[in-house]
Amino acid sequence: FQMVVKLGKPTKKEKFLLLLALAGACCLAFIIRLFSVLRFETMIHEYDPYFNYRSTEMMVENGVFSFHNWFDEKSWYPLGRGVGSSVYPGLMWTAGSIYHFLRAFQFKVDVRQVCVFIGPIFSAFSVLATYALTWEVSKGNNGAALFASVFIALVPGYISRSVAGSYDNESIAIFCMILTFALWLRAIRTGSMAAATTAALAYLYMVAAWGGYIFITNLIPLHVLGLILTGRFTHRAYVAYSTYYVIGTLLSMQISFVNFKPTESADHMPALGIFGLIQLITFYNYLKPMVTSEGLRQIIVGGVLGSIGLVLGGAIVTGKIGALSGRLAFFFNSKGAIPIIASVAEHQGTSLAHYYYDLHLLLLLFPLGVYRCFTDLHEGTLFAMMYGITTLYFTRIMVRIVLVLAPAMCVLGGLALSGHYYAFLPNLSAPEEKETSTIEKKKKEIKKAAAEGGYPFKRELAAIAAFIPILVVGSFVSHSIYMAREHYSDPTIVLRAGNGKLYDDFREAYKWISENTEENAKVLSWWDYGYHLSSMANRTVFVDGNTWNNTHISRVGQILASDEKTSYEMMRELDVNYVLVIFGGKIGYPGDDINKFIWMIRIAGSTPTGAHITQKQYMTNYGEYRIDSRAPKKMRNSLMYKMCYHRFGQLMTHPRAPLGYDLSQNQEVGDKDIQFEHLEEAYTTENWIVRVYRVKPPANKFSGK
Amino acid sequence: FCYRVMKLLLLLLAACAAADRVLVLVDNMSIRESHSIFFKSITDRGHSVIFKNADESSLQLIKFGELQFENLILFAPSADEFGGTITAAEIARFVDQGGNVLLAGAGSNVGAAVRDVAADNGFEFADQLIDHVNYDSVLDDGSHTTVVANGKSQLMEAPLIVGDRSKLAPILYSGGSLVASPNNRLRLDVFKAFSTAYSHDPSKPIKDYPSAVGRQAVLVSAVQARNNARLVLTASLHLFSNQFLSATVNKEGDKPTQSGNKALVDALAKWVLKETGVLRVKSVQHHKVGEKQPPREYTIMEEVDYKLEVEELKDKKWVPFSGKDVQLEFVRIDPFVRTTLNNKNGVLSTRFKLPDVYGVYKLLVDYRRVGYTHLLDVQQVSVRPLWHTQYERFIRSAFPYYASSFSMMSSLVVFSFVFLYHKSDPLVAHTKKTN
């Protein structure tokens, strides 16, 4: 703690301790994310990571250029998907280079293993990046930086997206983001073009890695705007931003998915606007000493403002700046969003409990950190505050943003805690003036202290003050470990019941499909399972998690929501061979398709061809969503209902419940004798979680109907 | 895969055509004699015909999943029950596996077994067909049930099934009629009754509306299942009899002529036994213009050559198909290209440009013509967007922009020089002045 308190340049011994502590934090960050490997196996988790994994495998096999030009004919049948131009390739590049690097040194690793461990590895890097960022924010305060890096290693909000196996864009993007911020602050501090260029390079990596780069694109101009408004805009900031913006934008346009968006979409316009603004301000500052007349000055200002308005107006009228993109618009008007974006679980607002679970202690330290920033306001602290407060606002709308908020919380938490120790620790080591003091003397001292602006029992209070954070941080650590172990290590493709029982139905079904269906069979499922099917079952799918074509998803929704005859015609049109549904009624798995069905109906009804499908038709007269005998006919005739509950009426799910009792909906199924005309059951897994149906060819001859 | 199935199917068909076995089920063996002309023409064309009594206990159509016969002729109108394992359901399975069926009923006393088979395919037997206008004045016994039909107006325009109807002599018909279910969309009403005819029991007075009247009464119906198995149903066993085949037709007001029954039943038998109207794909090729092999994936806007070789079975030999109306479709849900294939001695080919839309397409030939087997060939191909190296490097219309960027770069360099060297001048002047 001596080291933590000490300001200025550390000695050699302290440097060594610092390095040791940092290395410890890195190891901690790595190790805490390995629970999933210990409890399950080295497997890829969730949904999107399967796509990333499949892409990485493709890239490693065929090279970077064929990945860049990859046209995936096995997804979005029959449209296909140009993956290379609709993906953020940073993750695959990273995993691919690690793989080739290790192979070059004769480490016989597997692509899957590299992918699984990307999350923990980059969390360790994040620890270092956070150290750098906090160091910049606090102008060289090693203590705050160290605290922040320990926090980032442990904060559950970050663990949630970076455990081993969670091979997703975010797992590296958070590192890129923190690094970009650190380098940006460095650029603004030094005012050097080289530093700004490194920030731009880090920005490129971020753009390559994740669609969330748009946050950086807007936060940094916001920071510059803040500097301007608070009168802290300097030449250093001018050089840093001009360099960063030009190089960063040019570099980001090299990513084929981003392409010309930085010059066209409204999401990127603030950055361009600020770039223009600082040119004008600098030009104005340059002119100011030369122009003496007050009137002329006003004309210049007026002319400048007028031209800005003209450019903006012209751009909007000609349609060069469109509306905000779907996900970003969602932040400002969550009610008007299209259902496909609203339906995603992680696009819901954050509950207070969730904040507590994901941030814990940092939630308390956050205001303290903001207070610390105010006490010492400069570029760095201004940035930290803006970062923290904007993300805090966005998390209220979208729970996913907690991930972006977490590093801000760590930085501010680090500042708060180190500020706390700066305030109290010097008192702890302050010499006690008189060992044998009488009560009167003590009283005198109190008065004296009060007169000096201090307070009595400095040492004792300091001891307590130094001790309390240790307790609190201790509880934070144990909370994080608990969260990492219990909540964030489940791979979701293997379900774990409360009693520890594992349900491996997903992989069972995908294996069955890959072994028992024709190689170019087309499997229809709701989009959640598209990546699984193409990666694990290696079959052609219609829709997947890359929700680029709303009409196509809506069409799949219409198939699932219509009656069998209508669906069959649509399925014939799309060459569907198999249909897969997820059913949780037997074991009480709440994330099944019956639960998601209401969203499928909404999405089905969101396009002109599906406009005849409305949510009301599938609800009872009282507006309830039911599956029992009170469910409306439309619901009970829908393909989804029939596929989920086929043969279910004869099944006993619970010894005290009637036959056909859905443990997920807690209702008895309404239709116990479901027959198909055009489909037949192909496979149902052990716990009925995955049910696969075969679409029969049209009857060979007259069948009486 | 589709291609493979097609091929298997065609191999099966080929096997059928080459040396196939015909099982004839009869009520009694006398039919063998009374219909010998018809059966002889079948055996003459190379089929091996096996006669069995309909109620023989050892009958079996499918054994260990294999067809025991390729064709089944049911000349047992009064059979209430088939022997052995044969039931209506078994016959349905037989058809689903590619077997062909010729079924003949009668005017009265149609057995339950035969009714079941007809009902399975969407037909019901109506009573005896009576026509008080068109009847044979010599053969008829006064009930006007020996009807004379005119091929030109009552037969369907389907040369492959009924032969050339314009050259057909009047046909003698005696039996019931069929009433078809309107839901059976695969059926072809090959032979319909004349509008003056109706179905009724001739021995009873007419109290109710007749069960079938006029052109609604079907005399011969043909069905081709989706697997190309063929069925011909008729309500008259007499149609095939020696008596009618060799009879002279005498109709009031017309000259007596030789009946056209022989020509009709031969055409029907040829069609149902898959001797005519059978097409097969011999080979299919598609590739970029100037290449030989199909690529793993096509790129948008490429020129593609497509070639399909189709053969037709004629007189037990596969000869090049001569149809000129076969079309190729390039389908991604909707057809993007639809073009008629050029037929050059059985080789159907075309050259077309891929659309400027990427996706997974099907090269689809879906040829359905009355009397022919369904010719279907599906080739799935992917059409990818351009590679990043395939775009135009320099676009002519963008030359002003290139010029502007180069002029910008060069003028920046010039400007920097001017700016840097220009600045020192007033400084020098200033020092000079003070001096």
PDB file of N, CA, C and O in Angstrom, chain A residues 424-444:
ATOM      1  N   PHE A 424      -6.491   9.024   3.368  1.00  0.00           N
ATOM      2  CA  PHE A 424      -6.380   8.508   4.728  1.00  0.00           C
ATOM      3  C   PHE A 424      -5.013   7.925   5.076  1.00  0.00           C
ATOM      4  O   PHE A 424      -4.571   8.014   6.209  1.00  0.00           O
ATOM      5  N   LEU A 425      -4.356   7.304   4.123  1.00  0.00           N
ATOM      6  CA  LEU A 425      -3.127   6.593   4.484  1.00  0.00           C
ATOM      7  C   LEU A 425      -2.031   7.496   5.056  1.00  0.00           C
ATOM      8  O   LEU A 425      -1.347   7.093   5.983  1.00  0.00           O
ATOM      9  N   PRO A 426      -1.859   8.709   4.539  1.00  0.00           N
ATOM     10  CA  PRO A 426      -0.826   9.550   5.141  1.00  0.00           C
ATOM     11  C   PRO A 426      -1.074   9.744   6.631  1.00  0.00           C
ATOM     12  O   PRO A 426      -0.128   9.790   7.424  1.00  0.00           O
ATOM     13  N   ASN A 427      -2.340   9.821   7.031  1.00  0.00           N
ATOM     14  CA  ASN A 427      -2.659   9.990   8.445  1.00  0.00           C
ATOM     15  C   ASN A 427      -2.230   8.786   9.261  1.00  0.00           C
ATOM     16  O   ASN A 427      -1.856   8.896  10.422  1.00  0.00           O
ATOM     17  N   LEU A 428      -2.327   7.630   8.628  1.00  0.00           N
ATOM     18  CA  LEU A 428      -1.989   6.399   9.340  1.00  0.00           C
ATOM     19  C   LEU A 428      -0.525   6.415   9.758  1.00  0.00           C
ATOM     20  O   LEU A 428      -0.164   6.010  10.858  1.00  0.00           O
ATOM     21  N   SER A 429       0.327   6.907   8.875  1.00  0.00           N
ATOM     22  CA  SER A 429       1.749   6.910   9.193  1.00  0.00           C
ATOM     23  C   SER A 429       2.203   8.196   9.875  1.00  0.00           C
ATOM     24  O   SER A 429       3.370   8.349  10.194  1.00  0.00           O
ATOM     25  N   ALA A 430       1.250   9.153  10.072  1.00  0.00           N
ATOM     26  CA  ALA A 430       1.625  10.404  10.741  1.00  0.00           C
ATOM     27  C   ALA A 430       2.037  10.115  12.191  1.00  0.00           C
ATOM     28  O   ALA A 430       1.422   9.283  12.856  1.00  0.00           O
ATOM     29  N   PRO A 431       3.073  10.770  12.658  1.00  0.00           N
ATOM     30  CA  PRO A 431       3.549  10.485  14.011  1.00  0.00           C
ATOM     31  C   PRO A 431       2.551  10.948  15.058  1.00  0.00           C
ATOM     32  O   PRO A 431       1.949  12.008  14.950  1.00  0.00           O
ATOM     33  N   GLU A 432       2.380  10.120  16.055  1.00  0.00           N
ATOM     34  CA  GLU A 432       1.529  10.473  17.203  1.00  0.00           C
ATOM     35  C   GLU A 432       2.327  11.489  18.022  1.00  0.00           C
ATOM     36  O   GLU A 432       3.473  11.246  18.400  1.00  0.00           O
ATOM     37  N   GLU A 433       1.702  12.601  18.308  1.00  0.00           N
ATOM     38  CA  GLU A 433       2.511  13.679  18.903  1.00  0.00           C
ATOM     39  C   GLU A 433       2.939  13.380  20.337  1.00  0.00           C
ATOM     40  O   GLU A 433       4.099  13.429  20.701  1.00  0.00           O
ATOM     41  N   LYS A 434       1.932  13.066  21.152  1.00  0.00           N
ATOM     42  CA  LYS A 434       2.299  12.743  22.535  1.00  0.00           C
ATOM     43  C   LYS A 434       1.677  11.427  22.935  1.00  0.00           C
ATOM     44  O   LYS A 434       0.459  11.250  22.843  1.00  0.00           O
ATOM     45  N   GLU A 435       2.559  10.545  23.387  1.00  0.00           N
ATOM     46  CA  GLU A 435       2.080   9.208  23.721  1.00  0.00           C
ATOM     47  C   GLU A 435       1.196   9.248  24.961  1.00  0.00           C
ATOM     48  O   GLU A 435       0.162   8.609  25.015  1.00  0.00           O
ATOM     49  N   THR A 436       1.604   9.946  25.942  1.00  0.00           N
ATOM     50  CA  THR A 436       0.866   9.951  27.210  1.00  0.00           C
ATOM     51  C   THR A 436       0.072  11.239  27.320  1.00  0.00           C
ATOM     52  O   THR A 436       0.498  12.224  27.915  1.00  0.00           O
ATOM     53  N   SER A 437      -1.050  11.222  26.756  1.00  0.00           N
ATOM     54  CA  SER A 437      -1.827  12.447  26.760  1.00  0.00           C
ATOM     55  C   SER A 437      -2.980  12.352  27.740  1.00  0.00           C
ATOM     56  O   SER A 437      -3.676  11.337  27.809  1.00  0.00           O
ATOM     57  N   THR A 438      -3.162  13.360  28.467  1.00  0.00           N
ATOM     58  CA  THR A 438      -4.301  13.383  29.389  1.00  0.00           C
ATOM     59  C   THR A 438      -5.541  13.792  28.633  1.00  0.00           C
ATOM     60  O   THR A 438      -5.485  14.202  27.465  1.00  0.00           O
ATOM     61  N   ILE A 439      -6.614  13.682  29.326  1.00  0.00           N
ATOM     62  CA  ILE A 439      -7.880  14.019  28.673  1.00  0.00           C
ATOM     63  C   ILE A 439      -7.909  15.493  28.294  1.00  0.00           C
ATOM     64  O   ILE A 439      -8.359  15.871  27.210  1.00  0.00           O
ATOM     65  N   GLU A 440      -7.362  16.276  29.204  1.00  0.00           N
ATOM     66  CA  GLU A 440      -7.383  17.716  28.901  1.00  0.00           C
ATOM     67  C   GLU A 440      -6.573  18.031  27.656  1.00  0.00           C
ATOM     68  O   GLU A 440      -6.989  18.803  26.790  1.00  0.00           O
ATOM     69  N   LYS A 441      -5.412  17.371  27.663  1.00  0.00           N
ATOM     70  CA  LYS A 441      -4.556  17.609  26.486  1.00  0.00           C
ATOM     71  C   LYS A 441      -5.257  17.178  25.206  1.00  0.00           C
ATOM     72  O   LYS A 441      -5.191  17.832  24.174  1.00  0.00           O
ATOM     73  N   LYS A 442      -5.915  16.052  25.332  1.00  0.00           N
ATOM     74  CA  LYS A 442      -6.652  15.559  24.161  1.00  0.00           C
ATOM     75  C   LYS A 442      -7.665  16.601  23.700  1.00  0.00           C
ATOM     76  O   LYS A 442      -7.809  16.881  22.506  1.00  0.00           O
ATOM     77  N   LYS A 443      -8.365  17.120  24.685  1.00  0.00           N
ATOM     78  CA  LYS A 443      -9.372  18.126  24.368  1.00  0.00           C
ATOM     79  C   LYS A 443      -8.743  19.303  23.641  1.00  0.00           C
ATOM     80  O   LYS A 443      -9.282  19.799  22.651  1.00  0.00           O
ATOM     81  N   LYS A 444      -7.603  19.675  24.180  1.00  0.00           N
ATOM     82  CA  LYS A 444      -6.893  20.792  23.546  1.00  0.00           C
ATOM     83  C   LYS A 444      -6.557  20.463  22.103  1.00  0.00           C
ATOM     84  O   LYS A 444      -6.719  21.277  21.190  1.00  0.00           O
TER      85      LYS A 444
END
